[in-house]
mmCIF file of C-alpha atoms and ligand atoms in Angstrom:
data_model
loop_
_atom_site.group_PDB
_atom_site.id
_atom_site.type_symbol
_atom_site.label_atom_id
_atom_site.label_comp_id
_atom_site.label_asym_id
_atom_site.label_seq_id
_atom_site.Cartn_x
_atom_site.Cartn_y
_atom_site.Cartn_z
ATOM 1 C CA MET C 80 0.000 0.000 0.000
ATOM 2 C CA GLU C 81 1.082 3.546 -0.630
ATOM 3 C CA TYR C 82 -0.139 6.423 1.538
ATOM 4 C CA PHE C 83 -1.106 10.020 0.951
ATOM 5 C CA GLU C 84 0.042 12.458 3.616
ATOM 6 C CA MET C 85 -2.469 15.258 4.021
ATOM 7 C CA ASN C 86 -1.628 18.901 4.759
ATOM 8 C CA ASN C 87 -2.478 18.336 8.455
ATOM 9 C CA GLY C 88 -0.095 15.375 8.791
ATOM 10 C CA VAL C 89 -2.798 12.659 8.711
ATOM 11 C CA ARG C 90 -1.888 9.733 6.426
ATOM 12 C CA MET C 91 -4.467 7.859 4.410
ATOM 13 C CA PRO C 92 -4.222 4.734 2.246
ATOM 14 C CA MET C 93 -4.252 5.590 -1.459
ATOM 15 C CA ALA C 94 -6.582 2.762 -2.476
ATOM 16 C CA GLY C 95 -9.822 1.562 -0.969
ATOM 17 C CA ILE C 96 -13.422 0.744 -1.781
ATOM 18 C CA GLY C 97 -16.458 2.959 -2.406
ATOM 19 C CA VAL C 98 -20.032 1.799 -1.744
ATOM 20 C CA PHE C 99 -22.129 4.225 -3.824
ATOM 21 C CA THR C 100 -25.339 2.493 -5.136
ATOM 22 C CA PHE C 101 -24.849 -0.475 -2.762
ATOM 23 C CA THR C 102 -27.772 -1.664 -0.669
ATOM 24 C CA PRO C 103 -26.973 -1.878 3.064
ATOM 25 C CA ASP C 104 -26.473 -5.656 2.715
ATOM 26 C CA GLU C 105 -24.213 -5.237 -0.305
ATOM 27 C CA ALA C 106 -22.176 -2.594 1.529
ATOM 28 C CA GLU C 107 -21.842 -4.928 4.515
ATOM 29 C CA ALA C 108 -20.686 -7.864 2.383
ATOM 30 C CA SER C 109 -18.316 -5.860 0.156
ATOM 31 C CA VAL C 110 -16.712 -3.939 3.007
ATOM 32 C CA ALA C 111 -16.211 -7.147 5.022
ATOM 33 C CA SER C 112 -14.698 -8.937 2.022
ATOM 34 C CA ALA C 113 -12.470 -5.985 1.084
ATOM 35 C CA LEU C 114 -11.143 -5.553 4.632
ATOM 36 C CA LYS C 115 -10.412 -9.282 4.905
ATOM 37 C CA ASP C 116 -8.355 -8.887 1.718
ATOM 38 C CA GLY C 117 -6.276 -6.070 3.200
ATOM 39 C CA VAL C 118 -8.195 -2.969 2.039
ATOM 40 C CA ARG C 119 -8.136 -0.300 4.766
ATOM 41 C CA LEU C 120 -9.966 2.657 3.178
ATOM 42 C CA VAL C 121 -13.768 2.771 2.900
ATOM 43 C CA ASP C 122 -15.827 5.582 1.335
ATOM 44 C CA THR C 123 -19.539 6.005 2.069
ATOM 45 C CA ALA C 124 -21.933 8.969 2.480
ATOM 46 C CA ASN C 125 -25.129 9.941 4.302
ATOM 47 C CA ALA C 126 -26.915 9.886 0.963
ATOM 48 C CA TYR C 127 -25.823 6.344 0.062
ATOM 49 C CA MET C 128 -28.137 5.161 2.841
ATOM 50 C CA ASN C 129 -25.702 2.390 3.743
ATOM 51 C CA GLU C 130 -23.615 3.830 6.586
ATOM 52 C CA ARG C 131 -25.047 1.260 9.025
ATOM 53 C CA GLY C 132 -24.347 -1.549 6.540
ATOM 54 C CA THR C 133 -20.807 -0.225 6.122
ATOM 55 C CA ALA C 134 -20.320 -0.247 9.907
ATOM 56 C CA ARG C 135 -21.602 -3.837 10.069
ATOM 57 C CA GLY C 136 -19.115 -4.760 7.324
ATOM 58 C CA ILE C 137 -16.243 -3.346 9.378
ATOM 59 C CA GLU C 138 -17.370 -5.289 12.468
ATOM 60 C CA LYS C 139 -17.900 -8.474 10.494
ATOM 61 C CA SER C 140 -14.405 -8.289 8.968
ATOM 62 C CA GLY C 141 -12.762 -8.636 12.376
ATOM 63 C CA VAL C 142 -10.428 -5.766 11.484
ATOM 64 C CA SER C 143 -10.270 -3.231 14.305
ATOM 65 C CA ARG C 144 -11.882 0.146 13.694
ATOM 66 C CA GLU C 145 -8.528 1.830 14.395
ATOM 67 C CA GLU C 146 -7.000 0.135 11.364
ATOM 68 C CA VAL C 147 -9.703 1.354 8.984
ATOM 69 C CA PHE C 148 -9.639 4.796 7.362
ATOM 70 C CA LEU C 149 -13.338 5.634 7.244
ATOM 71 C CA VAL C 150 -14.648 8.357 4.934
ATOM 72 C CA THR C 151 -18.178 9.718 4.742
ATOM 73 C CA LYS C 152 -20.017 12.810 3.504
ATOM 74 C CA LEU C 153 -22.654 15.131 4.913
ATOM 75 C CA TRP C 154 -25.607 15.663 2.599
ATOM 76 C CA PRO C 155 -26.748 19.306 2.068
ATOM 77 C CA SER C 156 -30.087 18.677 3.808
ATOM 78 C CA VAL C 157 -28.215 18.407 7.128
ATOM 79 C CA TYR C 158 -25.681 21.211 6.706
ATOM 80 C CA GLU C 159 -27.654 23.308 9.194
ATOM 81 C CA LYS C 160 -28.601 20.437 11.498
ATOM 82 C CA GLU C 161 -26.451 20.694 14.619
ATOM 83 C CA THR C 162 -26.650 16.969 15.337
ATOM 84 C CA ALA C 163 -25.644 15.909 11.799
ATOM 85 C CA VAL C 164 -22.107 14.783 12.698
ATOM 86 C CA ASP C 165 -23.190 12.975 15.883
ATOM 87 C CA GLU C 166 -25.965 11.154 14.016
ATOM 88 C CA THR C 167 -23.467 10.150 11.329
ATOM 89 C CA LEU C 168 -21.084 8.834 14.004
ATOM 90 C CA ALA C 169 -23.933 6.854 15.575
ATOM 91 C CA ARG C 170 -24.896 5.246 12.242
ATOM 92 C CA LEU C 171 -21.255 4.363 11.637
ATOM 93 C CA ASN C 172 -21.012 3.000 15.178
ATOM 94 C CA THR C 173 -17.793 4.888 15.831
ATOM 95 C CA ASP C 174 -16.468 7.808 17.848
ATOM 96 C CA HIS C 175 -14.515 9.335 14.967
ATOM 97 C CA ILE C 176 -14.566 9.773 11.213
ATOM 98 C CA ASP C 177 -11.176 9.829 9.500
ATOM 99 C CA LEU C 178 -12.252 12.120 6.668
ATOM 100 C CA LEU C 179 -15.556 13.958 6.444
ATOM 101 C CA PHE C 180 -16.669 15.703 3.251
ATOM 102 C CA LEU C 181 -19.397 18.161 2.422
ATOM 103 C CA HIS C 182 -21.017 16.213 -0.424
ATOM 104 C CA GLN C 183 -22.193 19.120 -2.605
ATOM 105 C CA PRO C 184 -21.499 22.867 -2.866
ATOM 106 C CA THR C 185 -25.123 23.850 -2.495
ATOM 107 C CA ARG C 186 -27.673 25.060 0.075
ATOM 108 C CA ASN C 187 -25.944 26.531 3.126
ATOM 109 C CA TRP C 188 -22.580 24.824 2.598
ATOM 110 C CA LYS C 189 -20.913 27.456 4.780
ATOM 111 C CA ALA C 190 -22.980 26.280 7.774
ATOM 112 C CA GLY C 191 -21.924 22.724 6.899
ATOM 113 C CA TYR C 192 -18.309 23.804 6.785
ATOM 114 C CA ARG C 193 -18.508 25.378 10.243
ATOM 115 C CA GLN C 194 -19.999 22.088 11.496
ATOM 116 C CA ILE C 195 -17.171 19.960 10.161
ATOM 117 C CA GLU C 196 -14.596 22.424 11.523
ATOM 118 C CA LYS C 197 -16.281 22.168 14.947
ATOM 119 C CA ALA C 198 -16.160 18.375 14.704
ATOM 120 C CA VAL C 199 -12.392 18.581 14.081
ATOM 121 C CA LYS C 200 -11.947 20.749 17.180
ATOM 122 C CA GLU C 201 -13.990 18.250 19.212
ATOM 123 C CA GLY C 202 -11.827 15.340 18.049
ATOM 124 C CA LYS C 203 -14.693 13.662 16.180
ATOM 125 C CA VAL C 204 -13.141 14.111 12.735
ATOM 126 C CA ARG C 205 -9.464 13.835 11.709
ATOM 127 C CA ALA C 206 -9.591 15.540 8.302
ATOM 128 C CA ILE C 207 -12.126 17.453 6.219
ATOM 129 C CA GLY C 208 -12.865 17.817 2.548
ATOM 130 C CA LEU C 209 -15.101 19.185 -0.158
ATOM 131 C CA SER C 210 -16.770 17.049 -2.773
ATOM 132 C CA ASN C 211 -17.935 18.267 -6.172
ATOM 133 C CA PHE C 212 -16.834 21.848 -5.490
ATOM 134 C CA SER C 213 -15.871 23.839 -8.589
ATOM 135 C CA ILE C 214 -12.600 25.742 -8.714
ATOM 136 C CA GLU C 215 -14.507 28.966 -8.117
ATOM 137 C CA THR C 216 -16.413 27.650 -5.077
ATOM 138 C CA LEU C 217 -13.252 26.071 -3.694
ATOM 139 C CA LYS C 218 -11.536 29.448 -3.742
ATOM 140 C CA GLU C 219 -14.484 30.865 -1.819
ATOM 141 C CA ALA C 220 -14.128 28.015 0.688
ATOM 142 C CA PHE C 221 -10.400 28.694 1.159
ATOM 143 C CA GLU C 222 -11.273 32.288 2.104
ATOM 144 C CA PHE C 223 -14.099 31.203 4.401
ATOM 145 C CA ALA C 224 -12.256 28.364 6.158
ATOM 146 C CA LYS C 225 -10.852 28.736 9.650
ATOM 147 C CA ILE C 226 -9.424 25.224 9.269
ATOM 148 C CA GLN C 227 -8.196 24.618 5.714
ATOM 149 C CA PRO C 228 -9.577 21.495 3.999
ATOM 150 C CA GLN C 229 -7.345 18.504 3.251
ATOM 151 C CA MET C 230 -9.024 16.779 0.276
ATOM 152 C CA VAL C 231 -11.444 17.201 -2.582
ATOM 153 C CA GLN C 232 -13.465 14.320 -4.003
ATOM 154 C CA VAL C 233 -14.398 14.722 -7.660
ATOM 155 C CA GLU C 234 -14.797 12.668 -10.816
ATOM 156 C CA ALA C 235 -11.353 11.853 -12.241
ATOM 157 C CA HIS C 236 -9.940 9.229 -14.657
ATOM 158 C CA PRO C 237 -7.715 9.242 -17.753
ATOM 159 C CA TYR C 238 -10.475 10.815 -19.910
ATOM 160 C CA TYR C 239 -10.975 13.555 -17.287
ATOM 161 C CA PRO C 240 -7.775 14.002 -15.284
ATOM 162 C CA GLN C 241 -8.742 17.332 -13.670
ATOM 163 C CA THR C 242 -5.503 19.046 -14.678
ATOM 164 C CA GLU C 243 -6.595 22.597 -13.842
ATOM 165 C CA LEU C 244 -8.108 21.633 -10.491
ATOM 166 C CA LYS C 245 -4.986 19.692 -9.524
ATOM 167 C CA ALA C 246 -2.797 22.747 -10.071
ATOM 168 C CA LEU C 247 -4.965 24.663 -7.578
ATOM 169 C CA LEU C 248 -4.925 21.781 -5.087
ATOM 170 C CA ALA C 249 -1.135 21.603 -5.281
ATOM 171 C CA GLU C 250 -0.937 25.274 -4.253
ATOM 172 C CA HIS C 251 -2.939 24.408 -1.133
ATOM 173 C CA GLY C 252 -1.231 21.112 -0.355
ATOM 174 C CA MET C 253 -4.564 19.339 -0.913
ATOM 175 C CA GLY C 254 -5.186 15.862 -2.237
ATOM 176 C CA LEU C 255 -7.674 14.508 -4.764
ATOM 177 C CA MET C 256 -9.864 11.469 -4.220
ATOM 178 C CA ALA C 257 -11.093 10.237 -7.570
ATOM 179 C CA TRP C 258 -14.694 9.123 -7.961
ATOM 180 C CA TYR C 259 -15.555 7.137 -11.101
ATOM 181 C CA PRO C 260 -11.848 6.152 -11.136
ATOM 182 C CA LEU C 261 -12.706 3.446 -13.703
ATOM 183 C CA GLY C 262 -15.156 5.652 -15.595
ATOM 184 C CA HIS C 263 -18.085 4.052 -13.707
ATOM 185 C CA GLY C 264 -17.273 0.841 -15.583
ATOM 186 C CA ASP C 265 -17.597 2.420 -19.057
ATOM 187 C CA LYS C 266 -16.324 -0.097 -21.582
ATOM 188 C CA SER C 267 -14.677 2.419 -23.906
ATOM 189 C CA LEU C 268 -12.338 3.631 -21.153
ATOM 190 C CA ILE C 269 -11.560 0.173 -19.757
ATOM 191 C CA GLN C 270 -11.062 -1.262 -23.244
ATOM 192 C CA GLU C 271 -8.634 1.409 -24.481
ATOM 193 C CA PRO C 272 -5.983 -0.525 -26.471
ATOM 194 C CA LEU C 273 -3.199 1.299 -24.592
ATOM 195 C CA PHE C 274 -4.309 -0.284 -21.296
ATOM 196 C CA ALA C 275 -4.390 -3.732 -22.911
ATOM 197 C CA GLN C 276 -0.837 -3.213 -24.242
ATOM 198 C CA LEU C 277 0.458 -2.101 -20.865
ATOM 199 C CA GLY C 278 -1.505 -4.854 -19.147
ATOM 200 C CA ALA C 279 0.225 -7.455 -21.330
ATOM 201 C CA LYS C 280 3.613 -5.948 -20.451
ATOM 202 C CA TYR C 281 3.028 -6.003 -16.684
ATOM 203 C CA GLY C 282 0.752 -9.034 -16.406
ATOM 204 C CA LYS C 283 -2.103 -6.832 -15.164
ATOM 205 C CA SER C 284 -5.684 -6.168 -16.255
ATOM 206 C CA ASN C 285 -6.749 -2.978 -18.017
ATOM 207 C CA ALA C 286 -8.500 -1.841 -14.826
ATOM 208 C CA GLN C 287 -5.288 -2.335 -12.839
ATOM 209 C CA ILE C 288 -3.360 -0.189 -15.336
ATOM 210 C CA ILE C 289 -5.915 2.623 -14.951
ATOM 211 C CA LEU C 290 -5.777 2.383 -11.168
ATOM 212 C CA ARG C 291 -1.959 2.323 -11.166
ATOM 213 C CA TRP C 292 -2.016 5.473 -13.321
ATOM 214 C CA HIS C 293 -4.159 7.160 -10.644
ATOM 215 C CA ILE C 294 -1.726 6.211 -7.870
ATOM 216 C CA GLN C 295 1.273 7.554 -9.784
ATOM 217 C CA ALA C 296 -0.712 10.703 -10.635
ATOM 218 C CA GLY C 297 -1.154 11.147 -6.866
ATOM 219 C CA ASN C 298 -4.905 10.365 -6.785
ATOM 220 C CA VAL C 299 -6.516 8.423 -3.938
ATOM 221 C CA ILE C 300 -8.892 5.836 -5.454
ATOM 222 C CA ILE C 301 -12.089 4.193 -4.271
ATOM 223 C CA PRO C 302 -13.252 1.923 -7.119
ATOM 224 C CA GLY C 303 -16.666 0.383 -6.573
ATOM 225 C CA SER C 304 -17.248 -3.353 -6.941
ATOM 226 C CA ARG C 305 -19.508 -6.036 -5.529
ATOM 227 C CA ASN C 306 -17.295 -8.710 -7.053
ATOM 228 C CA PRO C 307 -14.667 -10.070 -4.599
ATOM 229 C CA GLU C 308 -12.329 -10.932 -7.508
ATOM 230 C CA HIS C 309 -12.446 -7.355 -8.784
ATOM 231 C CA ILE C 310 -12.004 -5.968 -5.260
ATOM 232 C CA ARG C 311 -8.822 -8.047 -4.873
ATOM 233 C CA GLU C 312 -7.631 -7.080 -8.339
ATOM 234 C CA ASN C 313 -8.224 -3.373 -7.732
ATOM 235 C CA PHE C 314 -5.999 -3.506 -4.689
ATOM 236 C CA ASP C 315 -3.222 -5.533 -6.326
ATOM 237 C CA ILE C 316 -1.523 -2.569 -7.995
ATOM 238 C CA PHE C 317 1.429 -1.890 -5.741
ATOM 239 C CA ASP C 318 3.956 -4.315 -7.209
ATOM 240 C CA PHE C 319 4.693 -2.563 -10.497
ATOM 241 C CA GLU C 320 5.369 0.925 -11.797
ATOM 242 C CA LEU C 321 4.474 2.610 -15.075
ATOM 243 C CA THR C 322 7.374 4.474 -16.698
ATOM 244 C CA ALA C 323 7.309 8.256 -17.201
ATOM 245 C CA ASP C 324 6.832 7.622 -20.916
ATOM 246 C CA GLU C 325 3.820 5.355 -20.245
ATOM 247 C CA MET C 326 2.313 7.934 -17.880
ATOM 248 C CA GLU C 327 2.656 10.484 -20.670
ATOM 249 C CA LYS C 328 0.988 8.195 -23.202
ATOM 250 C CA ILE C 329 -1.965 7.775 -20.807
ATOM 251 C CA ALA C 330 -2.065 11.568 -20.378
ATOM 252 C CA GLY C 331 -2.622 11.659 -24.161
ATOM 253 C CA LEU C 332 -6.072 10.046 -23.638
ATOM 254 C CA ASP C 333 -7.336 13.212 -21.880
ATOM 255 C CA LYS C 334 -10.655 14.333 -23.406
ATOM 256 C CA ASN C 335 -11.321 16.835 -20.588
ATOM 257 C CA THR C 336 -14.833 15.355 -20.523
ATOM 258 C CA PRO C 337 -16.611 13.917 -17.487
ATOM 259 C CA TYR C 338 -19.152 11.092 -17.626
ATOM 260 C CA TYR C 339 -21.379 12.811 -15.116
ATOM 261 C CA HIS C 340 -22.970 16.030 -16.240
ATOM 262 C CA GLY C 341 -24.443 17.567 -13.109
ATOM 263 C CA SER C 342 -26.693 20.596 -13.068
ATOM 264 C CA ASP C 343 -28.404 22.690 -10.431
ATOM 265 C CA GLU C 344 -31.781 21.268 -11.577
ATOM 266 C CA LEU C 345 -30.590 17.691 -11.107
ATOM 267 C CA LEU C 346 -29.182 18.496 -7.689
ATOM 268 C CA ASP C 347 -32.438 20.205 -6.713
ATOM 269 C CA ARG C 348 -34.289 17.036 -7.693
ATOM 270 C CA TYR C 349 -32.024 14.930 -5.450
ATOM 271 C CA LEU C 350 -32.440 17.421 -2.636
ATOM 272 C CA ALA C 351 -36.208 17.285 -2.974
ATOM 273 C CA MET C 352 -36.099 13.561 -2.200
ATOM 274 C CA ALA C 353 -36.793 13.387 1.526
ATOM 275 C CA MET C 354 -34.105 11.068 2.864
ATOM 276 C CA ASP C 355 -34.334 10.007 6.486
ATOM 277 C CA PHE C 356 -30.779 8.816 7.079
ATOM 278 C CA ASN C 357 -31.599 7.396 10.498
ATOM 279 C CA ALA C 358 -34.328 5.181 9.034
ATOM 280 C CA GLN C 359 -31.843 3.015 7.126
ATOM 281 C CA PRO C 360 -31.551 -0.585 8.337
HETATM 282 P P1 LIG B 55 -15.998 3.232 -10.740
HETATM 283 O O1 LIG B 55 -15.275 4.052 -11.739
HETATM 284 O O2 LIG B 55 -15.265 2.745 -9.547
HETATM 285 O O3 LIG B 55 -16.587 2.010 -11.569
HETATM 286 C C1 LIG B 55 -17.318 0.986 -10.989
HETATM 287 C C2 LIG B 55 -17.699 0.015 -12.104
HETATM 288 O O4 LIG B 55 -16.514 -0.620 -12.576
HETATM 289 C C3 LIG B 55 -18.655 -1.058 -11.663
HETATM 290 O O5 LIG B 55 -19.539 -1.309 -12.744
HETATM 291 C C4 LIG B 55 -17.750 -2.260 -11.458
HETATM 292 O O6 LIG B 55 -18.422 -3.461 -11.683
HETATM 293 C C5 LIG B 55 -16.666 -2.024 -12.468
HETATM 294 N N1 LIG B 55 -15.379 -2.565 -12.003
HETATM 295 C C6 LIG B 55 -14.835 -2.412 -10.763
HETATM 296 N N2 LIG B 55 -13.652 -3.043 -10.718
HETATM 297 C C7 LIG B 55 -13.441 -3.597 -11.940
HETATM 298 C C8 LIG B 55 -12.400 -4.369 -12.495
HETATM 299 N N3 LIG B 55 -11.333 -4.706 -11.791
HETATM 300 N N4 LIG B 55 -12.524 -4.772 -13.783
HETATM 301 C C9 LIG B 55 -13.599 -4.428 -14.525
HETATM 302 N N5 LIG B 55 -14.623 -3.695 -14.046
HETATM 303 C C10 LIG B 55 -14.549 -3.285 -12.768
HETATM 304 O O7 LIG B 55 -17.312 4.044 -10.341
HETATM 305 P P2 LIG B 55 -18.216 4.083 -9.032
HETATM 306 O O8 LIG B 55 -18.254 2.758 -8.381
HETATM 307 O O9 LIG B 55 -19.489 4.705 -9.403
HETATM 308 O O10 LIG B 55 -17.435 5.108 -8.100
HETATM 309 C C11 LIG B 55 -16.506 4.708 -7.123
HETATM 310 C C12 LIG B 55 -16.789 5.362 -5.798
HETATM 311 O O11 LIG B 55 -16.660 6.786 -5.895
HETATM 312 C C13 LIG B 55 -18.231 5.199 -5.282
HETATM 313 O O12 LIG B 55 -18.488 3.951 -4.718
HETATM 314 C C14 LIG B 55 -18.316 6.308 -4.261
HETATM 315 O O13 LIG B 55 -17.688 5.916 -3.059
HETATM 316 C C15 LIG B 55 -17.518 7.406 -4.953
HETATM 317 N N6 LIG B 55 -18.387 8.385 -5.651
HETATM 318 C C16 LIG B 55 -18.506 9.626 -5.106
HETATM 319 C C17 LIG B 55 -19.310 10.579 -5.707
HETATM 320 C C18 LIG B 55 -19.435 11.935 -5.089
HETATM 321 O O14 LIG B 55 -20.331 12.700 -5.483
HETATM 322 N N7 LIG B 55 -18.596 12.287 -4.147
HETATM 323 C C19 LIG B 55 -19.990 10.268 -6.893
HETATM 324 C C20 LIG B 55 -19.843 8.998 -7.445
HETATM 325 C C21 LIG B 55 -19.044 8.059 -6.818
#
């Protein structure tokens, strides 16, 4: 495993598992299987409605909570709710969150930011981050912050490497966690002939080449999978290294185009869905 050292000195594993779209039972099973295989980073969110399942997966794995780097995200509907962090801790059955994000730069995100800063001061959260913030809104957050953030979580992969954003993050000593690191499973990305060529050279799958590219580009990755074989494969990327020339060839695939095209209307529709996070099994 390789580690990313954040601008507050906290170290996090660079590869883990994400449980977006997983039912609580699927989150439980995948997290337990991943942790048994050596994974130590888990990414969930209030809005995934599987924080309790994720916590059960950690317990079931037999791996101690202290060994797991647990990441979750506050949903905008609770940015102004004073008990939001404590309720999240209760669902995760833990007394601390290793990295807590604001999930979206909408509604009263500044109130949310003050909440996560308070949670840091109270020792409930070790590091904080911003997910899906644009460059413009991030700059606003840097001005507003009393405690500077450590990470952003955004879509990133070889077709959308976030070059401009990464230059800004470097100025602030911040890290990038890549969501959709495999392009959400899109075949055209995974089946790029370049990855097959490099895979043949290193005895690795196309997905492993993409994930290795992320690591060498400095991105923390949380590929999603319900398949134990894939989970193992996605973690088995620390025994080889792409050359500078190969990294450059992969950089040539940049289309500066995301898969996910968000909009304020779409976000408003999600926000209109009344989600009772505490009602999840
Ligand atoms: P991903 O890029 O990780 O792709 C997952 C897809 O790739 C699945 O279809 C899976 O079956 C397939 N796959 C996984 N491993 C494979 C392998 N070795 N070979 C071939 N196919 C493989 O996309 P994702 O799962 O949607 O995203 C990963 C994580 O990012 C999520 O679980 C979540 O934690 C996070 N995320 C965050 C946000 C956000 O707004 N912050 C948004 C989306 C996702």
